[in-house]
Amino acid sequence: MSGFVRPAAPRRRDRATPESVTRKVARNVGVPLLSIVLLLALWQGIVVYFHVAPYIAPRPRQAVLAVTQNWSTLWPLVLGTIRETVYGFIAGAALGIGLGVIMAKVPVLQRLVYPVLVLSQAVPIIALAAPLVLILGFSVTPKVVIVAWIVFFPVTVNVLDGLSHVDQDLVNLARVYGAPRWRTFIQIEIPATATPLFSGLKIGATYAVTGAIIGELAASDGSSLALYQEHANTNLNTAAVYGTTMLMTVIGISWFLLVVGAEVFATPWQRRTVARRWRRGDRSEDEPAR
Amino acid sequence: MKASAILELRDVGKVFGDTVALEPTTLTVDEGSFVAIVGPSGCGKSTMFNIIAGLLSPDGGEVRLHDQPVTGATGHVGYMLQKDLLVPWRTVEDNITMAKRLTGRVSAADRAEARRVARQYGLGEFLRHYPSALSGGMRQRVAFMRTLVTHQPLLLLDEPFGALDAQTRLEMQQWLLQVWKDTERTVLFITHDVDESIFLSDRVLVMSPRPGRVVADIVNPLARPRTVDTLVDPQFVTIKARIMHLLHGGDA
Ligand SMILES: Nc1ncnc2c1ncn2[C@@H]1O[C@H](COP(=O)(O)OP(=O)(O)O)[C@@H](O)[C@H]1O
Ligand SMILES: [Mg+2]
């Protein structure tokens, strides 16, 4: 008996009792929120305790006020930064996945291209901005290019790594069934690479906003969040400087969380033992007994 | 009804570099039979399966299935390894229908069949589960159902129970015999467990290491159904003694 029926019932996490939901929310939302609150408290504590001058560091509340009171000015700038981040991330992710797949499938290309990719990451991003502006002008494009430049690399490396570690016995099994290679790729190799792919995307997501801000600093003639902050700095408006930094951080974290959310949605088997959605199209869960 | 040959190997051999993995081998397998292949690790058992399945091309010779040449071609056998090779991102039901998904569309009838088979063999409650929720024995049963629903008449099972504990393995062996009886397939079953090879089979092929070759072809006269008592039957012990002798370098 022992081998056949391991604790047959699904693990408790799947049975969404009210208690477990509360605990789950507490664990996944409450604890991270607590860490942010603690961070703000530490900031407040240091500023108050050491009597830090307001022009060196404002209190958290003043930084937040500097944002909310100028929200109508800031909002379009925030939107601009978000746009650069999102476009750049999508372009970088697409490029990264494409390169990873091609390099995994064509070993010659892998040896040829890999050094170039590493080289691309050795170029200081700041130094990249000037030629990009010369080529692309002061549009949104150079910022998108910078973000993509940063994002694609961890994606490529992880996709390549994931694809080259797909269980060859599984690929062979598909061959025994008579599966064409493209179906094996879609049904086996791609899902098997989901976890490393999302690792790459999450790394890319954390750096994407940094890329956008660097792009705004180096390749912006008009208005942007980075220039707003620089302007506030020149005017010794320290609260606005800190507030803008907080804003940039919030954009970065939000984007990261969105990617995490996409991963949770796309890889349910990593958290669940039972499938949640079950063949919506299939009417007959119970076919007639034989 | 007289049994006819389902599989024929004619002088099929394989050399890797300077390792003779499988000496040119000739053998015939009757339709509906259960043939065990026993031999030490590295004697070319898996190589023989890979050639039959079409994953490897033999250096020479021919593989014939139902009297048709299939050398180097895939898509004509069921195949299962010690590793269950279930995909973690698919439910039990979707793992069972995997072959269809890899070669075309999974129809409602395919899904219904997967459910019926799973229910019939005690996994009905787990259709919606991901494989991570299952024990090793259950996973192997799912892997076997996946092999069954390909409807291939010839099943190649390469040490399918090798990773299970002794108790579970015995249960799985009895279960396999039941399914084999129900579904009337031909089974080629690799193992390095002599007891297992005798317990399951109609016929035992004994292989020797380096160069890998079949050194004996033993007809197994033990009556079916096999039970735990079979394991202490005097005939069982006689065959076992003979195989052990062969595996340790004796003459046929
Ligand atoms: N792809 C391969 N390349 C080189 N040598 C191999 C390959 N596959 C198997 N061999 C060698 O062939 C011999 C038989 O292997 P295998 O058929 O896997 O043995 P078994 O399944 O009986 O343990 C072993 O010596 C093994 O190292
Ligand atoms: Mg083997």
Coordinates of C-alpha atoms and ligand atoms in Angstrom, one line a residue:
Chain A
M1 CA 0.0 0.0 0.0
S2 CA 2.7 2.4 1.0
G3 CA 4.0 3.1 -2.4
F4 CA 0.7 3.4 -4.1
V5 CA -1.1 5.8 -2.0
R6 CA 1.1 8.5 -0.7
P7 CA -1.0 11.0 1.4
A8 CA -3.5 11.0 -1.4
A9 CA -5.4 14.2 -0.6
P10 CA -4.0 17.4 -2.1
R11 CA -1.8 19.4 0.2
R12 CA -3.6 21.9 2.4
R13 CA -2.5 24.9 0.5
D14 CA -4.9 23.9 -2.3
R15 CA -7.9 23.9 -0.1
A16 CA -8.5 27.6 0.1
T17 CA -9.9 27.7 3.7
P18 CA -10.4 31.2 4.9
E19 CA -7.6 30.9 7.4
S20 CA -5.1 29.8 4.8
V21 CA -6.1 32.7 2.5
T22 CA -5.6 35.2 5.3
R23 CA -2.2 33.7 6.0
K24 CA -1.2 33.7 2.4
V25 CA -2.1 37.4 2.0
A26 CA -0.2 38.1 5.2
R27 CA 2.8 36.3 4.0
N28 CA 2.9 37.6 0.5
V29 CA 1.7 41.2 0.9
G30 CA 1.9 42.0 4.6
V31 CA 5.5 41.1 5.1
P32 CA 6.9 43.0 2.1
L33 CA 4.7 46.0 3.1
L34 CA 6.1 45.8 6.7
S35 CA 9.7 45.9 5.3
I36 CA 8.8 49.1 3.4
V37 CA 7.3 50.7 6.5
L38 CA 10.4 49.7 8.5
L39 CA 12.6 51.3 5.9
L40 CA 10.6 54.6 6.0
A41 CA 10.7 54.5 9.8
L42 CA 14.5 54.0 9.7
W43 CA 14.8 57.0 7.4
Q44 CA 12.6 59.1 9.7
G45 CA 14.5 58.0 12.7
I46 CA 17.9 58.8 11.3
V47 CA 16.8 62.3 10.1
V48 CA 15.3 63.1 13.4
Y49 CA 17.9 61.6 15.7
F50 CA 20.9 63.0 13.9
H51 CA 19.2 66.4 13.2
V52 CA 19.9 66.0 9.5
A53 CA 19.5 69.3 7.7
P54 CA 16.5 69.5 5.4
Y55 CA 18.7 70.4 2.4
I56 CA 20.6 67.1 2.9
A57 CA 17.7 64.8 3.6
P58 CA 14.0 65.6 4.1
R59 CA 11.7 63.5 6.2
P60 CA 9.8 60.9 4.3
R61 CA 6.6 62.9 4.6
Q62 CA 8.1 65.9 3.0
A63 CA 9.4 63.8 0.1
V64 CA 6.0 62.4 -0.4
L65 CA 4.4 65.8 -0.2
A66 CA 6.9 67.1 -2.8
V67 CA 5.5 64.5 -5.2
T68 CA 1.8 64.8 -4.4
Q69 CA 1.7 68.6 -4.5
N70 CA 3.4 68.7 -7.9
W71 CA 1.5 65.7 -9.3
S72 CA 0.0 67.5 -12.3
T73 CA 3.5 68.4 -13.4
L74 CA 5.0 65.0 -12.6
W75 CA 2.3 62.8 -14.0
P76 CA 3.1 63.2 -17.7
L77 CA 6.8 62.7 -16.9
V78 CA 6.0 59.5 -15.0
L79 CA 4.0 58.4 -18.0
G80 CA 7.0 59.1 -20.2
T81 CA 9.3 57.1 -18.0
I82 CA 6.8 54.2 -17.9
R83 CA 6.5 54.2 -21.6
E84 CA 10.2 54.1 -22.2
T85 CA 10.5 51.3 -19.6
V86 CA 7.7 49.2 -21.0
Y87 CA 8.6 49.6 -24.7
G88 CA 12.3 49.0 -23.9
F89 CA 11.5 46.0 -21.8
I90 CA 9.3 44.4 -24.4
A91 CA 11.8 45.1 -27.2
G92 CA 14.6 43.7 -25.0
A93 CA 12.7 40.7 -23.9
A94 CA 11.7 39.9 -27.5
L95 CA 15.3 40.3 -28.7
G96 CA 16.6 38.3 -25.8
I97 CA 14.2 35.4 -26.4
G98 CA 14.9 35.4 -30.1
L99 CA 18.7 35.5 -29.6
G100 CA 18.5 32.8 -27.0
V101 CA 16.5 30.5 -29.2
I102 CA 18.6 31.0 -32.3
M103 CA 21.8 30.6 -30.3
A104 CA 20.5 27.4 -28.7
K105 CA 19.5 25.9 -32.1
V106 CA 22.5 27.0 -34.1
P107 CA 25.7 26.2 -32.1
V108 CA 27.9 28.0 -34.6
L109 CA 26.0 31.2 -34.1
Q110 CA 26.3 30.7 -30.4
R111 CA 30.1 30.7 -30.5
L112 CA 30.0 33.6 -33.0
V113 CA 27.5 35.8 -31.2
Y114 CA 28.1 35.1 -27.5
P115 CA 31.3 37.2 -27.3
V116 CA 29.6 40.1 -29.0
L117 CA 26.8 39.9 -26.4
V118 CA 29.2 39.9 -23.5
L119 CA 31.1 42.8 -25.1
S120 CA 27.8 44.7 -25.5
Q121 CA 27.3 44.6 -21.7
A122 CA 30.9 45.8 -21.0
V123 CA 30.2 49.1 -22.7
P124 CA 29.3 51.6 -20.1
I125 CA 25.7 52.6 -20.7
I126 CA 26.4 56.3 -20.2
A127 CA 29.0 56.1 -23.0
L128 CA 26.4 54.6 -25.2
A129 CA 24.0 57.5 -24.9
A130 CA 25.9 60.1 -26.9
P131 CA 26.2 58.0 -30.1
L132 CA 22.6 56.9 -29.7
V133 CA 21.4 60.5 -29.7
L134 CA 23.5 61.2 -32.7
I135 CA 22.0 58.4 -34.5
L136 CA 18.4 58.5 -33.2
G137 CA 17.9 62.1 -32.1
F138 CA 16.2 63.2 -28.9
S139 CA 13.1 61.1 -29.3
V140 CA 11.8 58.3 -27.1
T141 CA 13.8 55.8 -29.3
P142 CA 17.3 56.2 -27.7
K143 CA 15.8 55.5 -24.3
V144 CA 14.0 52.5 -25.5
V145 CA 17.2 51.2 -27.1
I146 CA 19.1 51.7 -23.8
V147 CA 16.5 49.8 -21.8
A148 CA 16.4 47.0 -24.4
W149 CA 20.2 46.9 -24.4
I150 CA 20.1 46.2 -20.6
V151 CA 17.1 43.9 -20.6
F152 CA 18.0 41.5 -23.4
F153 CA 21.2 40.2 -21.9
P154 CA 19.9 38.3 -18.8
V155 CA 17.0 37.1 -20.9
T156 CA 19.2 35.7 -23.6
V157 CA 21.6 34.0 -21.2
N158 CA 18.8 32.4 -19.2
V159 CA 16.8 31.3 -22.3
L160 CA 20.0 29.8 -23.8
D161 CA 20.8 28.1 -20.6
G162 CA 17.3 26.8 -20.1
L163 CA 17.0 25.4 -23.7
S164 CA 20.3 23.7 -23.5
H165 CA 19.3 21.9 -20.3
V166 CA 16.0 20.5 -21.5
D167 CA 15.9 16.8 -20.7
Q168 CA 17.1 15.0 -23.8
D169 CA 15.3 11.9 -22.8
L170 CA 12.1 13.9 -23.0
V171 CA 13.0 15.2 -26.4
N172 CA 13.8 11.6 -27.5
L173 CA 10.5 10.4 -26.2
A174 CA 8.7 13.0 -28.3
R175 CA 10.8 11.7 -31.3
V176 CA 9.7 8.1 -30.5
Y177 CA 6.1 9.3 -30.7
G178 CA 6.8 10.7 -34.1
A179 CA 6.5 14.3 -33.1
P180 CA 7.8 16.9 -35.6
R181 CA 10.6 19.1 -34.2
W182 CA 8.5 22.3 -34.1
R183 CA 5.9 20.6 -32.0
T184 CA 8.5 19.3 -29.6
F185 CA 9.9 22.8 -29.4
I186 CA 6.5 24.3 -28.6
Q187 CA 5.2 21.6 -26.3
I188 CA 8.4 20.5 -24.5
E189 CA 11.3 22.9 -24.9
I190 CA 9.5 26.2 -24.4
P191 CA 7.5 25.2 -21.3
A192 CA 10.6 23.6 -19.9
T193 CA 12.4 26.9 -20.2
A194 CA 9.7 28.9 -18.4
T195 CA 11.5 29.2 -15.1
P196 CA 14.9 30.4 -16.4
L197 CA 13.1 32.7 -18.9
F198 CA 11.2 34.4 -16.0
S199 CA 14.4 34.6 -14.0
G200 CA 15.9 36.6 -16.9
L201 CA 12.8 38.7 -17.3
K202 CA 12.8 39.6 -13.5
I203 CA 16.5 40.6 -13.6
G204 CA 15.7 42.6 -16.7
A205 CA 12.7 44.2 -15.1
T206 CA 14.7 45.4 -12.1
Y207 CA 17.2 47.2 -14.3
A208 CA 14.7 48.5 -16.9
V209 CA 13.8 51.7 -15.1
T210 CA 17.5 52.4 -14.3
G211 CA 18.0 52.2 -18.1
A212 CA 15.2 54.5 -18.8
I213 CA 16.5 57.1 -16.3
I214 CA 20.0 56.9 -17.7
G215 CA 18.5 57.4 -21.1
E216 CA 16.5 60.5 -19.9
L217 CA 19.6 62.0 -18.3
A218 CA 21.9 61.5 -21.3
A219 CA 19.5 61.8 -24.2
S220 CA 16.8 64.2 -23.2
D221 CA 16.4 67.7 -24.5
G222 CA 12.9 68.4 -23.2
S223 CA 11.0 67.3 -20.1
S224 CA 11.6 64.0 -18.3
L225 CA 11.6 62.7 -14.8
A226 CA 15.4 62.5 -14.7
L227 CA 15.7 66.2 -15.8
Y228 CA 13.0 67.2 -13.3
Q229 CA 15.1 65.7 -10.6
E230 CA 18.3 67.4 -11.9
H231 CA 16.4 70.7 -12.0
A232 CA 15.2 70.2 -8.4
N233 CA 18.7 69.4 -7.3
T234 CA 20.0 72.6 -8.9
N235 CA 17.3 74.5 -7.0
L236 CA 18.3 72.9 -3.7
N237 CA 14.8 71.4 -3.6
T238 CA 15.9 68.4 -1.7
A239 CA 12.4 67.1 -0.9
A240 CA 11.6 67.0 -4.6
V241 CA 14.9 65.2 -5.3
Y242 CA 14.1 62.5 -2.8
G243 CA 10.5 62.4 -3.9
T244 CA 11.4 61.8 -7.5
T245 CA 13.8 59.0 -6.5
M246 CA 10.9 57.4 -4.6
L247 CA 8.7 57.8 -7.6
M248 CA 11.3 56.1 -9.9
T249 CA 11.7 53.3 -7.4
V250 CA 7.9 52.8 -7.3
I251 CA 7.8 52.5 -11.1
G252 CA 10.7 50.0 -11.0
I253 CA 9.0 47.9 -8.3
S254 CA 5.6 48.0 -10.0
W255 CA 7.1 46.7 -13.2
F256 CA 9.0 44.0 -11.4
L257 CA 5.8 42.9 -9.6
L258 CA 3.9 42.9 -12.9
V259 CA 6.5 40.5 -14.3
V260 CA 6.3 38.3 -11.1
G261 CA 2.5 38.4 -11.6
A262 CA 2.9 37.2 -15.2
E263 CA 5.1 34.4 -14.0
V264 CA 2.6 33.3 -11.3
F265 CA -0.2 33.4 -14.0
A266 CA 1.9 31.5 -16.6
T267 CA 3.4 28.8 -14.4
P268 CA 0.6 27.6 -12.1
W269 CA 2.2 24.1 -11.7
Q270 CA 5.0 25.7 -9.6
R271 CA 2.6 26.7 -6.8
R272 CA -0.3 24.3 -7.1
T273 CA -0.8 20.6 -7.0
V274 CA -4.2 20.7 -8.7
A275 CA -5.0 22.6 -11.8
R276 CA -7.3 25.5 -11.2
R277 CA -8.8 26.0 -14.6
W278 CA -10.1 22.8 -16.0
R279 CA -11.0 22.6 -19.7
R280 CA -13.5 25.3 -19.9
G281 CA -14.4 24.2 -23.4
D282 CA -15.1 20.6 -22.3
R283 CA -18.7 20.0 -21.4
S284 CA -18.6 16.4 -20.3
E285 CA -16.4 16.1 -17.3
D286 CA -17.9 12.7 -16.8
E287 CA -18.3 10.7 -20.0
P288 CA -20.9 7.9 -19.8
A289 CA -19.8 5.0 -17.8
R290 CA -18.8 1.9 -19.7
Chain B
M1 CA -4.9 -18.7 -33.1
K2 CA -1.3 -19.2 -33.8
A3 CA 1.0 -16.5 -32.5
S4 CA 2.8 -14.6 -35.3
A5 CA 5.9 -12.5 -35.2
I6 CA 5.4 -8.8 -34.4
L7 CA 9.0 -7.8 -34.3
E8 CA 12.1 -9.1 -36.0
L9 CA 15.7 -8.0 -35.7
R10 CA 18.0 -9.2 -38.4
D11 CA 21.7 -8.8 -37.6
V12 CA 21.2 -5.6 -35.9
G13 CA 24.3 -4.2 -34.2
K14 CA 25.8 -1.0 -33.0
V15 CA 29.4 0.2 -32.3
F16 CA 30.2 3.5 -30.5
G17 CA 33.8 4.4 -31.3
D18 CA 35.6 1.3 -30.2
T19 CA 32.8 0.1 -27.8
V20 CA 30.8 -2.7 -29.3
A21 CA 27.5 -1.7 -27.6
L22 CA 25.5 -4.5 -29.4
E23 CA 26.9 -7.3 -31.4
P24 CA 24.8 -8.1 -34.6
T25 CA 21.7 -9.6 -33.1
T26 CA 18.9 -11.6 -34.6
L27 CA 15.6 -12.3 -32.8
T28 CA 11.9 -12.7 -33.3
V29 CA 9.2 -11.6 -30.9
D30 CA 5.7 -13.1 -31.0
E31 CA 2.6 -11.0 -31.0
G32 CA 1.1 -10.7 -27.6
S33 CA 4.1 -12.1 -25.7
F34 CA 5.9 -10.6 -22.7
V35 CA 9.7 -10.8 -23.3
A36 CA 12.1 -9.8 -20.6
I37 CA 15.6 -8.8 -21.3
V38 CA 18.1 -9.2 -18.5
G39 CA 21.7 -8.3 -18.4
P40 CA 24.3 -6.3 -16.5
S41 CA 24.6 -2.6 -16.8
G42 CA 26.2 -1.5 -20.1
C43 CA 25.5 -4.6 -22.1
G44 CA 23.6 -2.9 -24.8
K45 CA 20.0 -3.3 -23.6
S46 CA 19.0 0.3 -24.0
T47 CA 20.9 0.5 -27.3
M48 CA 18.8 -2.3 -28.6
F49 CA 15.6 -0.5 -27.6
N50 CA 16.8 2.8 -29.1
I51 CA 17.4 1.0 -32.4
I52 CA 14.0 -0.6 -32.3
A53 CA 12.4 2.7 -31.4
G54 CA 14.2 4.4 -34.3
L55 CA 16.2 6.8 -32.1
L56 CA 19.5 5.1 -33.2
S57 CA 20.3 3.8 -36.6
P58 CA 22.0 0.4 -36.4
D59 CA 25.4 -0.1 -38.1
G60 CA 23.9 -2.9 -40.2
G61 CA 20.9 -5.2 -40.3
E62 CA 17.2 -4.6 -40.3
V63 CA 14.3 -4.0 -37.9
R64 CA 11.0 -5.3 -39.1
L65 CA 7.6 -4.6 -37.5
H66 CA 4.6 -6.6 -38.7
D67 CA 7.0 -7.7 -41.5
Q68 CA 7.5 -4.2 -42.6
P69 CA 11.0 -2.6 -42.6
V70 CA 11.1 0.2 -40.0
T71 CA 14.9 0.6 -39.5
G72 CA 15.7 4.1 -38.3
A73 CA 12.0 5.2 -38.4
T74 CA 10.1 6.5 -35.4
G75 CA 6.5 6.6 -34.4
H76 CA 5.8 2.9 -34.3
V77 CA 6.4 1.8 -30.7
G78 CA 5.4 2.7 -27.2
Y79 CA 8.4 3.6 -25.1
M80 CA 9.0 4.1 -21.4
L81 CA 12.0 4.6 -19.3
Q82 CA 13.0 4.4 -15.7
K83 CA 12.6 8.2 -15.5
D84 CA 8.9 8.8 -15.8
L85 CA 9.4 11.8 -18.0
L86 CA 6.1 13.4 -17.0
V87 CA 6.1 17.1 -17.8
P88 CA 5.6 19.1 -14.6
W89 CA 3.5 21.8 -16.4
R90 CA 0.7 19.4 -17.5
T91 CA -1.9 17.7 -15.3
V92 CA -2.1 14.0 -15.1
E93 CA -4.8 13.9 -17.8
D94 CA -2.8 16.1 -20.1
N95 CA 0.3 14.0 -19.5
I96 CA -1.5 10.9 -20.5
T97 CA -2.6 12.5 -23.8
M98 CA 0.8 13.9 -24.5
A99 CA 1.6 11.8 -27.5
K100 CA -1.5 13.1 -29.3
R101 CA -0.6 16.7 -28.4
L102 CA 2.9 16.1 -29.9
T103 CA 1.6 14.7 -33.2
G104 CA -1.7 16.4 -33.8
R105 CA -4.8 17.5 -32.0
V106 CA -6.0 16.0 -28.7
S107 CA -9.7 15.2 -29.4
A108 CA -12.5 15.0 -26.8
A109 CA -12.4 11.2 -27.4
D110 CA -8.7 11.2 -26.5
R111 CA -9.4 13.0 -23.3
A112 CA -12.3 10.7 -22.5
E113 CA -10.0 7.7 -23.1
A114 CA -7.3 9.1 -20.8
R115 CA -9.9 9.6 -18.1
R116 CA -11.3 6.2 -18.5
V117 CA -7.9 4.5 -18.4
A118 CA -6.9 6.6 -15.3
R119 CA -10.1 5.7 -13.5
Q120 CA -9.8 2.0 -14.4
Y121 CA -6.3 1.8 -13.0
G122 CA -6.9 3.8 -9.8
L123 CA -5.8 7.3 -10.7
G124 CA -9.2 8.9 -11.4
E125 CA -9.0 11.3 -8.5
F126 CA -5.7 12.6 -9.7
L127 CA -6.6 13.7 -13.3
R128 CA -6.4 17.3 -12.4
H129 CA -3.3 17.1 -10.4
Y130 CA 0.1 18.1 -11.5
P131 CA 2.7 15.3 -11.4
S132 CA 4.5 16.9 -8.4
A133 CA 1.6 15.8 -6.3
L134 CA 2.1 12.1 -7.1
S135 CA 4.4 9.4 -5.5
G136 CA 7.0 7.6 -7.6
G137 CA 4.8 4.6 -8.2
M138 CA 1.8 6.7 -9.2
R139 CA 4.0 8.7 -11.6
Q140 CA 5.2 5.5 -13.2
R141 CA 1.7 4.4 -13.7
V142 CA 0.8 7.7 -15.4
A143 CA 3.8 7.3 -17.6
F144 CA 2.7 3.8 -18.5
M145 CA -0.9 5.0 -19.3
R146 CA 0.6 7.6 -21.5
T147 CA 2.4 4.8 -23.3
L148 CA -0.8 2.7 -23.5
V149 CA -3.0 5.3 -25.1
T150 CA -0.6 5.6 -28.0
H151 CA -2.2 2.4 -29.1
Q152 CA 1.1 1.0 -30.3
P153 CA 0.9 -2.8 -30.3
L154 CA 4.6 -3.1 -29.2
L155 CA 5.7 -1.5 -25.9
L156 CA 9.4 -1.1 -25.0
L157 CA 9.8 -0.7 -21.3
D158 CA 13.4 0.1 -20.2
E159 CA 13.8 -0.7 -16.5
P160 CA 10.5 1.1 -15.8
F161 CA 10.4 0.1 -12.1
G162 CA 14.1 0.4 -11.5
A163 CA 13.8 3.5 -9.3
L164 CA 11.0 2.2 -7.1
D165 CA 11.3 0.6 -3.6
A166 CA 10.9 -3.1 -3.4
Q167 CA 7.3 -3.1 -2.1
T168 CA 6.1 -0.6 -4.7
R169 CA 7.9 -2.5 -7.4
L170 CA 6.1 -5.7 -6.6
E171 CA 2.7 -3.9 -6.7
M172 CA 3.6 -2.3 -10.0
Q173 CA 4.7 -5.7 -11.5
Q174 CA 1.3 -7.2 -10.6
W175 CA -0.4 -4.1 -11.9
L176 CA 1.5 -4.3 -15.2
L177 CA 0.6 -7.9 -15.7
Q178 CA -3.1 -7.0 -15.2
V179 CA -2.9 -4.2 -17.7
W180 CA -1.0 -6.4 -20.2
K181 CA -3.7 -9.1 -19.9
D182 CA -6.5 -6.4 -20.4
T183 CA -4.9 -4.7 -23.3
E184 CA -3.2 -7.6 -25.2
R185 CA -0.1 -5.8 -26.2
T186 CA 3.4 -7.1 -26.8
V187 CA 5.9 -6.1 -24.2
L188 CA 9.7 -6.0 -24.3
F189 CA 10.8 -5.4 -20.8
I190 CA 14.4 -4.5 -19.8
T191 CA 15.5 -5.1 -16.3
H192 CA 18.6 -6.1 -14.4
D193 CA 16.5 -7.7 -11.7
V194 CA 16.5 -11.4 -12.4
D195 CA 13.4 -12.1 -10.2
E196 CA 11.5 -9.4 -12.1
S197 CA 12.4 -10.8 -15.5
I198 CA 11.1 -14.2 -14.5
F199 CA 8.1 -13.0 -12.6
L200 CA 6.7 -11.0 -15.6
S201 CA 7.7 -12.8 -18.7
D202 CA 6.9 -15.7 -21.1
R203 CA 10.5 -15.6 -22.3
V204 CA 13.8 -14.3 -20.9
L205 CA 16.6 -13.1 -23.1
V206 CA 19.9 -13.0 -21.2
M207 CA 22.6 -10.6 -22.3
S208 CA 26.3 -10.6 -21.6
P209 CA 28.5 -7.5 -21.3
R210 CA 31.1 -6.3 -23.7
P211 CA 30.5 -7.1 -26.4
G212 CA 26.8 -6.9 -25.7
R213 CA 25.0 -9.9 -27.1
V214 CA 22.1 -12.3 -26.3
V215 CA 23.6 -15.4 -24.8
A216 CA 20.5 -17.3 -23.9
D217 CA 16.8 -17.3 -24.9
I218 CA 14.9 -19.0 -22.1
V219 CA 11.3 -20.1 -22.4
N220 CA 9.5 -19.4 -19.1
P221 CA 7.0 -22.1 -18.4
L222 CA 5.5 -20.6 -15.2
A223 CA 1.8 -20.6 -15.1
R224 CA -0.3 -17.4 -15.1
P225 CA -1.7 -15.6 -13.2
R226 CA 1.5 -15.0 -11.3
T227 CA 1.3 -14.3 -7.6
V228 CA 3.6 -13.9 -4.7
D229 CA 3.8 -17.7 -4.5
T230 CA 5.3 -17.7 -8.0
L231 CA 8.4 -16.3 -6.5
V232 CA 9.0 -19.5 -4.5
D233 CA 7.9 -22.0 -7.1
P234 CA 10.6 -24.7 -7.7
Q235 CA 10.5 -23.9 -11.5
F236 CA 11.1 -20.2 -10.7
V237 CA 14.1 -21.1 -8.6
T238 CA 15.5 -23.4 -11.4
I239 CA 15.2 -20.6 -14.0
K240 CA 16.7 -18.1 -11.7
A241 CA 19.7 -20.4 -11.0
R242 CA 20.3 -20.8 -14.7
I243 CA 20.1 -17.0 -15.4
M244 CA 22.4 -16.2 -12.5
H245 CA 24.9 -18.7 -13.8
L246 CA 24.7 -17.1 -17.2
L247 CA 25.1 -13.6 -15.9
H248 CA 28.2 -14.6 -14.0
G249 CA 30.0 -15.9 -17.0
G250 CA 28.8 -19.5 -17.3
D251 CA 27.9 -21.3 -20.6
A252 CA 24.4 -21.5 -21.9
Ligands
LIG1 N1 25.5 7.5 -27.4 C1 26.5 6.7 -27.0 N2 27.8 7.1 -27.3 C2 28.8 6.3 -26.9 N3 28.7 5.2 -26.2 C3 27.4 4.8 -25.9 C4 26.3 5.5 -26.2 N4 25.2 4.9 -25.8 C5 25.6 3.8 -25.1 N5 27.0 3.7 -25.2 C6 27.8 2.6 -24.7 O1 27.3 1.4 -25.2 C7 27.2 0.4 -24.1 C8 25.8 -0.1 -23.9 O2 25.0 0.9 -23.4 P1 23.5 0.7 -23.0 O3 22.8 0.2 -24.2 O4 23.0 2.0 -22.5 O5 23.6 -0.4 -21.9 P2 22.5 -0.9 -20.9 O6 21.2 -0.3 -21.2 O7 22.5 -2.4 -21.1 O8 23.0 -0.6 -19.5 C9 27.8 1.1 -22.9 O9 29.2 0.7 -22.8 C10 27.7 2.5 -23.1 O10 28.7 3.2 -22.5
MG2 MG 20.0 1.0 -20.0

